[in-house]
Coordinates of C-alpha atoms in Angstrom, one line a residue:
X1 CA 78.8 58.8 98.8
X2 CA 78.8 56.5 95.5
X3 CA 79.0 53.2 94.5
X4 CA 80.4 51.9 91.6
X5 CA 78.9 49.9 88.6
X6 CA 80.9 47.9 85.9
X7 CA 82.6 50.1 83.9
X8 CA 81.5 53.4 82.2
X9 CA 78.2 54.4 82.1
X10 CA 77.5 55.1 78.4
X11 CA 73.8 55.6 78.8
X12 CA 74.2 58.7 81.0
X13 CA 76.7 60.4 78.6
X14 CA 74.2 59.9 75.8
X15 CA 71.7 61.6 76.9
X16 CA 74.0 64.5 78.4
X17 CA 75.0 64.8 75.1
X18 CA 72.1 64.9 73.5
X19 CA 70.3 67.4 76.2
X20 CA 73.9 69.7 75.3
X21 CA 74.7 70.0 79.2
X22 CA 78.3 70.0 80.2
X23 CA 79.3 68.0 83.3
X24 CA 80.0 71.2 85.2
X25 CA 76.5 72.5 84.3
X26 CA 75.1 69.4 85.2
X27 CA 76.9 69.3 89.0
X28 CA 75.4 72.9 89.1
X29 CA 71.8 71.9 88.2
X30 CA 72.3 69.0 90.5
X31 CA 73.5 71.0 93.5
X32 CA 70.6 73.6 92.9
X33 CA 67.9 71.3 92.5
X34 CA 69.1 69.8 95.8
X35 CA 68.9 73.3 97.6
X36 CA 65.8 73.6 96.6
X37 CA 64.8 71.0 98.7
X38 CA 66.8 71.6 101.6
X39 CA 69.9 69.2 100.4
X40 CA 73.8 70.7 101.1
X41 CA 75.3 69.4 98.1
X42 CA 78.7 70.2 96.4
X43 CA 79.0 68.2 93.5
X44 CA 81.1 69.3 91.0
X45 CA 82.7 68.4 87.0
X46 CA 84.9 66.3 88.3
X47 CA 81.9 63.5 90.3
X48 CA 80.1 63.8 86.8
X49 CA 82.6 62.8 85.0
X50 CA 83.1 59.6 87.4
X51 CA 79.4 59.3 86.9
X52 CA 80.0 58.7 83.5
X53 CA 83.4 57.6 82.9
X54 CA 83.8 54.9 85.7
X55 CA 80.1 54.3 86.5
X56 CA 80.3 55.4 89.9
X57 CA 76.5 55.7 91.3
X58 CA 75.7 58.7 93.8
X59 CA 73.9 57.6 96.5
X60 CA 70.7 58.8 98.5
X61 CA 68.3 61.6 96.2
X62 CA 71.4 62.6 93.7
X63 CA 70.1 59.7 91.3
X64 CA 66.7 61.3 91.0
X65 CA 68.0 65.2 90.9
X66 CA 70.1 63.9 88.2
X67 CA 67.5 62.8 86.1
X68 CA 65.2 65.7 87.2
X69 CA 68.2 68.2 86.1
X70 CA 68.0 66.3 83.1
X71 CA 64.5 66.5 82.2
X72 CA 64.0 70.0 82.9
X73 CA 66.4 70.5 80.2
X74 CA 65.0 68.2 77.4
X75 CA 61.2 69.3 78.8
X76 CA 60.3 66.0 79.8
X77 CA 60.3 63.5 82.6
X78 CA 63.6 61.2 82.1
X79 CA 63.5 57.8 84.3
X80 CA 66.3 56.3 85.5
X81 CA 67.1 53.3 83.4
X82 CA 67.3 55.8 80.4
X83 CA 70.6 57.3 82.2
X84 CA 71.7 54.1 83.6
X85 CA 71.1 54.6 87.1
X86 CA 67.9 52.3 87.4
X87 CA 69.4 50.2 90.2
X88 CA 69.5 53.2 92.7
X89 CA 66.8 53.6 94.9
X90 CA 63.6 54.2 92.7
X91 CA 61.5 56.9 92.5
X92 CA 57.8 56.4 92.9
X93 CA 55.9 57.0 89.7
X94 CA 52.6 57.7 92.4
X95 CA 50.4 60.5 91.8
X96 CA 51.4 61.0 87.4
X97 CA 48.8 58.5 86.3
X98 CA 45.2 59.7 85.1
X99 CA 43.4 56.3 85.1
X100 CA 40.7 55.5 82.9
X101 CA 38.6 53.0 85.0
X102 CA 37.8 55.1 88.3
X103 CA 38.2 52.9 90.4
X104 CA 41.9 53.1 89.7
X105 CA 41.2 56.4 89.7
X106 CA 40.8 56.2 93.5
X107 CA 43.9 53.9 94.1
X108 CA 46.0 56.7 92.4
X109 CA 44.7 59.3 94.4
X110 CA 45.0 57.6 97.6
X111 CA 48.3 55.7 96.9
X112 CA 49.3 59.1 96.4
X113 CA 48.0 60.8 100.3
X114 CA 49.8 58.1 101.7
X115 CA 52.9 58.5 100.3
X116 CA 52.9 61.7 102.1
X117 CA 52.6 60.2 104.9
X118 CA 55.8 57.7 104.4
X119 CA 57.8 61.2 103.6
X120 CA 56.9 63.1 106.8
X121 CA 58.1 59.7 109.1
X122 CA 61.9 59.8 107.4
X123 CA 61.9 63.3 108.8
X124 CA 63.0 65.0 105.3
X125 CA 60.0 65.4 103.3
X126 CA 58.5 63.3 100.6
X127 CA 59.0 65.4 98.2
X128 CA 62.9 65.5 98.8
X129 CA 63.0 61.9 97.9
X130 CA 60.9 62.0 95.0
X131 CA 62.9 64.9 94.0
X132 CA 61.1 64.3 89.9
X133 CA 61.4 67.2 87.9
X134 CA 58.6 69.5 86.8
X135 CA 57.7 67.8 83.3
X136 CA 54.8 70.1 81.2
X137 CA 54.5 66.8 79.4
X138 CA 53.0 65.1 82.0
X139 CA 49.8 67.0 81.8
X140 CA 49.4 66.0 77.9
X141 CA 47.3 62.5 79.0
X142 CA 45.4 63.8 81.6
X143 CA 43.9 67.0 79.9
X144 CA 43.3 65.0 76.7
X145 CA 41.3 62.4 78.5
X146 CA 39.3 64.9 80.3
X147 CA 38.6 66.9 77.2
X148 CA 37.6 63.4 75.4
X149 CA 35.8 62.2 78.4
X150 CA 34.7 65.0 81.2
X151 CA 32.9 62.9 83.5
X152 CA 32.4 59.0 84.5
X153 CA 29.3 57.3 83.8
X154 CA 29.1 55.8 87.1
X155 CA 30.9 56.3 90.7
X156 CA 28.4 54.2 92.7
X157 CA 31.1 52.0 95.1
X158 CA 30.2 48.8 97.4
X159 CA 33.2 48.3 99.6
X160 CA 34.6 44.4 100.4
X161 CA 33.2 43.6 103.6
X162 CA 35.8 43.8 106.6
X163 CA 36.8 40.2 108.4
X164 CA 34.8 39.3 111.6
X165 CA 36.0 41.5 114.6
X166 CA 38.1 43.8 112.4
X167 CA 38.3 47.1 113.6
X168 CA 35.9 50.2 112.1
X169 CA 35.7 53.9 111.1
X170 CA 37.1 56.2 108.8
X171 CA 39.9 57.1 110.5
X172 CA 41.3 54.5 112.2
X173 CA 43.3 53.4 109.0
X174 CA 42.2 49.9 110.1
X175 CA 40.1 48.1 106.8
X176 CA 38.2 51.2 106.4
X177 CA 36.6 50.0 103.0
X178 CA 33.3 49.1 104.7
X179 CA 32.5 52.5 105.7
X180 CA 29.2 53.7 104.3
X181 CA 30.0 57.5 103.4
X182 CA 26.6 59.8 103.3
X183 CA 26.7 63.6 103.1
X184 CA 27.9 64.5 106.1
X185 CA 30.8 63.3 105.8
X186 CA 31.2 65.0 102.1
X187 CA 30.1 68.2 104.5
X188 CA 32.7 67.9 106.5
X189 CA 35.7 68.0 103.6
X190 CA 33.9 70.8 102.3
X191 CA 34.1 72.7 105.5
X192 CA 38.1 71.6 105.5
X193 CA 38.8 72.9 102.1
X194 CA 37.2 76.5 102.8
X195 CA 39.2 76.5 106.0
X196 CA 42.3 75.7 104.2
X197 CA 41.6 78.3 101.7
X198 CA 41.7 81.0 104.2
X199 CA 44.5 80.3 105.9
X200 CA 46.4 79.8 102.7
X201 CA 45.1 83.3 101.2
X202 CA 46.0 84.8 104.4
X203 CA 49.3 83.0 105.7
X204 CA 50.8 81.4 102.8
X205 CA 51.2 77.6 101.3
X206 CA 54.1 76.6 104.0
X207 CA 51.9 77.9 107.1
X208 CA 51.5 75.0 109.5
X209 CA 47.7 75.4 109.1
X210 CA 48.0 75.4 105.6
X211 CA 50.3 72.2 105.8
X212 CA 47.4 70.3 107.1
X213 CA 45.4 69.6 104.0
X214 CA 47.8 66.5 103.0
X215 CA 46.9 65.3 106.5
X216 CA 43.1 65.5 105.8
X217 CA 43.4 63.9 102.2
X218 CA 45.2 61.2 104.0
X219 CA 43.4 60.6 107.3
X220 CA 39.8 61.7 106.2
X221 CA 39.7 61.6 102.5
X222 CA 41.9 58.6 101.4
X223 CA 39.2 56.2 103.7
X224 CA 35.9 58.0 102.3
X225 CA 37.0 57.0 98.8
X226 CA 37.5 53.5 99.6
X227 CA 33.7 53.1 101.6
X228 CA 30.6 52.4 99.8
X229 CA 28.4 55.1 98.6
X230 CA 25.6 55.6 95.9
X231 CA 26.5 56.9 93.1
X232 CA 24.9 61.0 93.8
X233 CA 26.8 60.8 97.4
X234 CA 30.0 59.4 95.6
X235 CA 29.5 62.1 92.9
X236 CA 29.7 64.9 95.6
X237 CA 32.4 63.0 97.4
X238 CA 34.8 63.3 94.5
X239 CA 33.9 66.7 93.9
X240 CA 34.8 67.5 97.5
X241 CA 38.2 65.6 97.6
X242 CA 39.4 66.9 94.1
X243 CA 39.4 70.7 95.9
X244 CA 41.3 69.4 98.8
X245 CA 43.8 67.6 96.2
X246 CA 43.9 70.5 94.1
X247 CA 44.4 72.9 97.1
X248 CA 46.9 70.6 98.4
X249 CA 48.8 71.2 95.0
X250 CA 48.6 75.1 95.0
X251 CA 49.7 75.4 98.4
X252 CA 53.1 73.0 96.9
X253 CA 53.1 75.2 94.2
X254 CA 53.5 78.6 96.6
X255 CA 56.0 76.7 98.9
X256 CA 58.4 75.7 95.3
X257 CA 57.2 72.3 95.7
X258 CA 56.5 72.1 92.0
X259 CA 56.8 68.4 91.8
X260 CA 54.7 67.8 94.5
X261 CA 51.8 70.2 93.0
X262 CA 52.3 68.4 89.8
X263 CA 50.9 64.8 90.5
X264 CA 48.5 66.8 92.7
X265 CA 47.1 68.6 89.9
X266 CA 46.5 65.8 88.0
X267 CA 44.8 63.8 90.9
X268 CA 42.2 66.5 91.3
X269 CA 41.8 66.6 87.4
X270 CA 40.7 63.3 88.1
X271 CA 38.6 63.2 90.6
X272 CA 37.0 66.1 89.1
X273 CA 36.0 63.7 86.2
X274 CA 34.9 61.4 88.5
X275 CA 32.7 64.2 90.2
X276 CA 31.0 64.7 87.0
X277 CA 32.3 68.6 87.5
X278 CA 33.2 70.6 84.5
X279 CA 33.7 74.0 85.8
X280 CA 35.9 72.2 88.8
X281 CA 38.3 70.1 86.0
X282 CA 38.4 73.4 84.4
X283 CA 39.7 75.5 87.8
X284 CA 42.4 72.2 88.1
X285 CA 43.6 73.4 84.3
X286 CA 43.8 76.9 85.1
X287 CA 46.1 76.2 87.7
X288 CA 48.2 73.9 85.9
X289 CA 47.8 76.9 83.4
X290 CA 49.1 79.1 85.7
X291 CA 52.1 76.6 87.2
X292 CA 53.3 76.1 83.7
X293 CA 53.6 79.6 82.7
X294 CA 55.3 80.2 86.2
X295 CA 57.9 77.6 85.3
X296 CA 58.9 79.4 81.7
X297 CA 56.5 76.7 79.6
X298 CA 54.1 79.9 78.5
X299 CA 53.0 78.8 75.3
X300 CA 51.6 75.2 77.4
X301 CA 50.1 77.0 79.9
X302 CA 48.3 78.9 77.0
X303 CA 47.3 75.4 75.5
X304 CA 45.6 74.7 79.4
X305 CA 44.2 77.8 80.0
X306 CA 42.1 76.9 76.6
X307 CA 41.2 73.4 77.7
X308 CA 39.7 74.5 80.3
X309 CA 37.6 77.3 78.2
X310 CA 36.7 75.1 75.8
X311 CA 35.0 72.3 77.7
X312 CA 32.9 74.7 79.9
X313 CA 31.4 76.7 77.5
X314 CA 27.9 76.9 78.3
X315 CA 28.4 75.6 81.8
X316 CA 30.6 77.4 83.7
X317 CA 29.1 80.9 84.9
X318 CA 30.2 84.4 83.7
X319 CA 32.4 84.9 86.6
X320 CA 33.9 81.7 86.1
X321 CA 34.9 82.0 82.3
X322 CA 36.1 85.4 83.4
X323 CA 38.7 83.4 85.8
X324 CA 40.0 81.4 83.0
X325 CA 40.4 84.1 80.7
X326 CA 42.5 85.9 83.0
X327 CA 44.8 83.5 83.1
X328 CA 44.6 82.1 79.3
X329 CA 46.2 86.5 79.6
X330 CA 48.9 85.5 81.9
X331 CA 49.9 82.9 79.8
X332 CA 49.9 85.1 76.5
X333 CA 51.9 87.8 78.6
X334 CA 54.4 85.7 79.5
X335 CA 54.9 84.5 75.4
X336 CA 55.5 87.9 74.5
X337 CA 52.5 88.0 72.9
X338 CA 50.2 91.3 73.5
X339 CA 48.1 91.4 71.1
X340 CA 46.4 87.9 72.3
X341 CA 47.0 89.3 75.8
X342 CA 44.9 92.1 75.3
X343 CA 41.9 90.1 73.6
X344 CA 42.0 87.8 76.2
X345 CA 41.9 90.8 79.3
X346 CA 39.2 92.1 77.1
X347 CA 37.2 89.2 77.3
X348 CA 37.8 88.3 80.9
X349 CA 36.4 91.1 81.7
X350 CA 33.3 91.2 79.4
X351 CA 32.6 88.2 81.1
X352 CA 33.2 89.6 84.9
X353 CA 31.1 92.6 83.8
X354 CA 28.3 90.6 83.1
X355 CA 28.5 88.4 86.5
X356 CA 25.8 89.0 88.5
X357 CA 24.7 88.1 92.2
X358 CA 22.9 84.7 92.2
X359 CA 24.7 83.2 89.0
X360 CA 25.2 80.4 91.2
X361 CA 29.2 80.8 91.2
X362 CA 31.1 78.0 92.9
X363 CA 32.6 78.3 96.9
X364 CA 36.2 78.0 95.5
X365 CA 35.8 81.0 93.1
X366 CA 34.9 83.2 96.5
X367 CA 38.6 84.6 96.1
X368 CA 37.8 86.3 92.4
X369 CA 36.8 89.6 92.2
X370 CA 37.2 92.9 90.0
X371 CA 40.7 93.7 92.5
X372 CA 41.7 90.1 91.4
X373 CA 41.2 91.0 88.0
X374 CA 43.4 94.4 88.5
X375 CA 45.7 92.6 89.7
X376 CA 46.7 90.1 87.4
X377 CA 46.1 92.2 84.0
X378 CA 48.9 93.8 86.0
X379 CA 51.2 91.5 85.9
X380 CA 50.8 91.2 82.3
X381 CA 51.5 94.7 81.6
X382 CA 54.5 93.8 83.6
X383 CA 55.8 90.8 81.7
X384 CA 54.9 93.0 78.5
X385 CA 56.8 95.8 79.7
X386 CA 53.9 98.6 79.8
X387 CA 54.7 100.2 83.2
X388 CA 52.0 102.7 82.9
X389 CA 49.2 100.4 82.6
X390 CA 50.7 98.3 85.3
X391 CA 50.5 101.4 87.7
X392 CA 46.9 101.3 86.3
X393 CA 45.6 98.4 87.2
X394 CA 47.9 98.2 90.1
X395 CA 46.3 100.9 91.9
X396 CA 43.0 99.8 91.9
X397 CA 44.5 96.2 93.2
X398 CA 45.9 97.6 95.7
X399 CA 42.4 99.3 97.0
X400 CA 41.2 96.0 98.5
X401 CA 41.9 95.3 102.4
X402 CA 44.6 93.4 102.9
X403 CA 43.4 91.3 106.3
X404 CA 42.0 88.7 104.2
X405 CA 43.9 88.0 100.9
X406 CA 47.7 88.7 102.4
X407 CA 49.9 86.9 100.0
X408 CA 48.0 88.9 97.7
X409 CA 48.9 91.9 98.6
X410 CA 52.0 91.8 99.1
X411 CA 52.5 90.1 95.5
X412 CA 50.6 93.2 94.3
X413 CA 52.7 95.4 96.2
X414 CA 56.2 93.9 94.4
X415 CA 54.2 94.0 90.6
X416 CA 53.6 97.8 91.8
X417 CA 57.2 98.4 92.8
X418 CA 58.9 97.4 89.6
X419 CA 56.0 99.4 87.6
X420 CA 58.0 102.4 89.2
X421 CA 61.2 101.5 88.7
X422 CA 60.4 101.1 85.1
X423 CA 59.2 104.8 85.4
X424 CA 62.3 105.6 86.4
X425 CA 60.8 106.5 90.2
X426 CA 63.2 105.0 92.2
X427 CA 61.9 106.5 95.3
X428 CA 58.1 104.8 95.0
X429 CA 59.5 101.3 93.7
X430 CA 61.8 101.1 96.9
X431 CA 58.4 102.3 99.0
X432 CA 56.6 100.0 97.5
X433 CA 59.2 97.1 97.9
X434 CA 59.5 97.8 101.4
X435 CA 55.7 97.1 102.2
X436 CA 56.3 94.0 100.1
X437 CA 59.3 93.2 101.9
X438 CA 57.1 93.5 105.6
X439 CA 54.2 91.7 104.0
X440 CA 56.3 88.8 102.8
X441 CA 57.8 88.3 106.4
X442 CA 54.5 87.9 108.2
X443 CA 54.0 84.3 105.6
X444 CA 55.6 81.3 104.3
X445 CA 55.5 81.8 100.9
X446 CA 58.8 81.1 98.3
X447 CA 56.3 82.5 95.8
X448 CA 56.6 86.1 97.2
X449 CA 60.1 85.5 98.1
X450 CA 61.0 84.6 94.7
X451 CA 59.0 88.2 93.5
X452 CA 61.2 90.0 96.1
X453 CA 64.4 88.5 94.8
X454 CA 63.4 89.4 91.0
X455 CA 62.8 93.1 92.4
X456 CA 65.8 92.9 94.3
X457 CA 67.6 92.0 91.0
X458 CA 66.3 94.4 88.8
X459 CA 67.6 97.3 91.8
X460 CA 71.1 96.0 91.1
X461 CA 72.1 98.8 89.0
X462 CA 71.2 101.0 91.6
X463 CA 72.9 99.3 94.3
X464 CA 75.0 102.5 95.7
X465 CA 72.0 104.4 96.5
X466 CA 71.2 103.9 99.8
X467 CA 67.3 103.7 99.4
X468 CA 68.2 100.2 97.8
X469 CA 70.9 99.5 100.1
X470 CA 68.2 99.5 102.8
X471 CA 66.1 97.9 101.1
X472 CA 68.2 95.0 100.8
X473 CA 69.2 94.9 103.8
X474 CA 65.7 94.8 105.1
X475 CA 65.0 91.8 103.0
X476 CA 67.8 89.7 104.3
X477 CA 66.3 87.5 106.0
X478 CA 63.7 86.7 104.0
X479 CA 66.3 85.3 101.6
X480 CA 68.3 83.8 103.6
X481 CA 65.2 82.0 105.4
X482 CA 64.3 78.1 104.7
X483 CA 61.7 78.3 101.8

């Protein structure tokens, strides 16, 4: 459906122009972009060119997929007004801000939980109607402030009073500014995020478990930042939210809901600062670090992985600067760059050698061991086309049990498969991706799907053997499956 403005819209084939996308290519981006998030749509050259000729305005989330298509292009966010389609239905701006004053800093992060909430009563998902596309930009503000300014000099919050008879409690969602939040309640987030972590190691970002972190930020968190607390139990407060919000953005991130881990990120950046927690703003870095070089932007997710080195020097513990040389590698990998690669696996694991039991090594790091480490030097043997020392490191990743760290495992067991196939061992890469295949059923993760489809595409000139043949046919429904 479309409505139609006053003549052409001139604004819309300006920036097409200048991004050098054709109409078709633009219909195509549009249509994927609206698969992605569940959306059957079939536009083609012919609507964008009565987008821009005749000012016809798509209705529904096409406006925002448009200028998401866009952006992702040009490598920055593109709002509506600047292609002429700022009367549709806006898209909320919620979750991309990285206040200076914190308590702004808490209406950003809770605007943003309930926003959720608003998405899951149309029935579609919220992210579907903010549908903004993945801008690396956006990160520029918030890791510069943090960098200038890693922690706020006070979080100590007295909450307005509530009206006589108004009703109380946290999670009534009834004037809930009065509560007076002690550590209990911190305790209690805590014990959420380690749960969450769990299930999302062992069942993926999209399992219904998994799913419930939003839910907690909204219903738990979102009233505990608007109480009163000193400034120590406010401290800890933070620091417990920002690893629910930064949780809630990884498990996005798994599921392909890159926009949505985006503004989460750079909540829990936030409220990291507000925490007065280095080596936590730092773990929030590496995974934008490690979401940016996912989405092709290696050479940013370098410039994050470094941030978050830089400003914990001296702070973090071994194991921890470890973690964020590992993935400062990833990101060097993924550039093409092996030389830095290598210095950087070198050094991450200098620093894991010289962990030791005791170091006092945060809850959230629990995950990172010398498998983990395996594991992703891996994948940067992979992406720097060394098969041997992928089948290297692979092997000793694979070691591990699997009950525990699933996803894992079966994102191992795809790194391993194409390490054979770049062998030339056809045989163990379509072993290999058939273990993958059975892990990646048992979760909801488009992460692992997405692995399995590159496999599957680098088997395509061996598609008349019947080893891949089966293959294929085994992973079927996991690709034709809702992400």
């Amino acid at each position: 459906m479309s409505r139609e403005q006053r003549g052409p819209n001139e604004k819309l084939g300006t920036v097409l122009a200048l991004a050098g996308i054709s109409n078709a290519g633009l219909a195509r981006r549009v249509n994927d972009l609206g698969t992605q998030r569940g959306l059957t749509l079939r536009y083609d050259k012919t609507s964008v060119a009565r987008w821009v000729s005749k000012g016809m305005v798509p209705q529904g989330a096409a406006p925002h997929l448009i200028a998401a298509a866009i952006g992702q292009k040009l490598g920055r966010p593109v709002p509506l007004h600047e292609i002429g389609l700022a009367d549709a239905d806006p898209a909320p701006e919620v979750g991309l801000a990285f206040p200076r004053d914190v308590g702004e800093a808490v209406r950003s992060a809770t605007d943003l939980y309930r926003l959720d909430l608003a998405g899951r009563r149309t029935g579609g998902g919220i992210w579907q109607s903010l549908a903004g596309s993945f801008a690396v930009s956006a990160y520029a503000t918030p890791t510069s402030r943090w960098l200038i300014t890693p922690a706020d000099p006070s979080v100590e919050r007295e909450a307005p009073r509530p009206a006589p008879g108004a009703r109380t409690g946290a999670g009534t969602g009834a004037v809930a500014e009065h509560v007076r939040v002690g550590h209990s309640d911190v305790a209690k987030l805590r014990e959420a995020a380690e749960d969450a972590r769990r299930w999302d190691s062992k069942y993926g970002g999209g399992d219904w478990r998994s799913s419930m972190v939003p839910e907690c930020l909204r219903v738990d968190a979102a009233p505990l930042l608007l109480g009163s607390y000193s400034d120590e139990v406010g401290r800890a407060l933070f620091g417990a939210t920002a690893e629910l919000t930064r949780l809630a953005g990884w498990m996005a991130f798994d599921t392909g809901q890159q926009e949505a881990a985006q503004r989460y990120y750079i909540q829990a950046l936030r409220l990291a600062r507000a925490a007065a927690d280095v080596p936590l703003g730092g773990y929030v870095l590496a995974s934008m670090s490690l979401q940016a070089t996912y989405r092709g932007f290696a050479d940013e997710g370098v410039d994050l992985a470094q941030a978050a080195l830089e400003r914990n020097r001296g702070l973090a513990t071994a194991r921890t600067m470890s973690f964020f040389r590992l993935v400062e590698a990833r990101a060097h990998a993924k550039a093409g760059d092996g030389p830095a690669a290598a210095t950087a696996l070198k050094s991450a694991e200098g620093w894991l050698e010289r962990s030791r039991e005791g170091d006092g090594d945060p809850s959230w790091l629990g995950f990172y061991s010398y498998d983990r480490f395996c594991a992703d030097a891996a994948e940067c043997y992979r992406d720097l086309k060394m098969p041997r020392e992928v089948r290297r490191f692979t092997e000793q990743a694979l070691s591990r049990p699997t009950e525990e760290f699933v996803r894992s495992h079966g994102l191992r067991l795809v790194v391993s498969a194409v390490a054979e196939l770049e062998s030339g061992n056809l045989d163990a890469a379509c072993a290999a991706g058939t273990r993958a295949v059975e892990v990646a059923g048992r979760i909801s993760s488009a992460r692992t799907t997405e692995y399995v489809r590159d496999l599957l595409h680098r088997l395509e000139p061996y598609g008349h053997e019947p080893r891949v043949m089966e293959l294929r046919e085994r992973a079927r429904p996991l690709l034709v499956a809702p992400a």
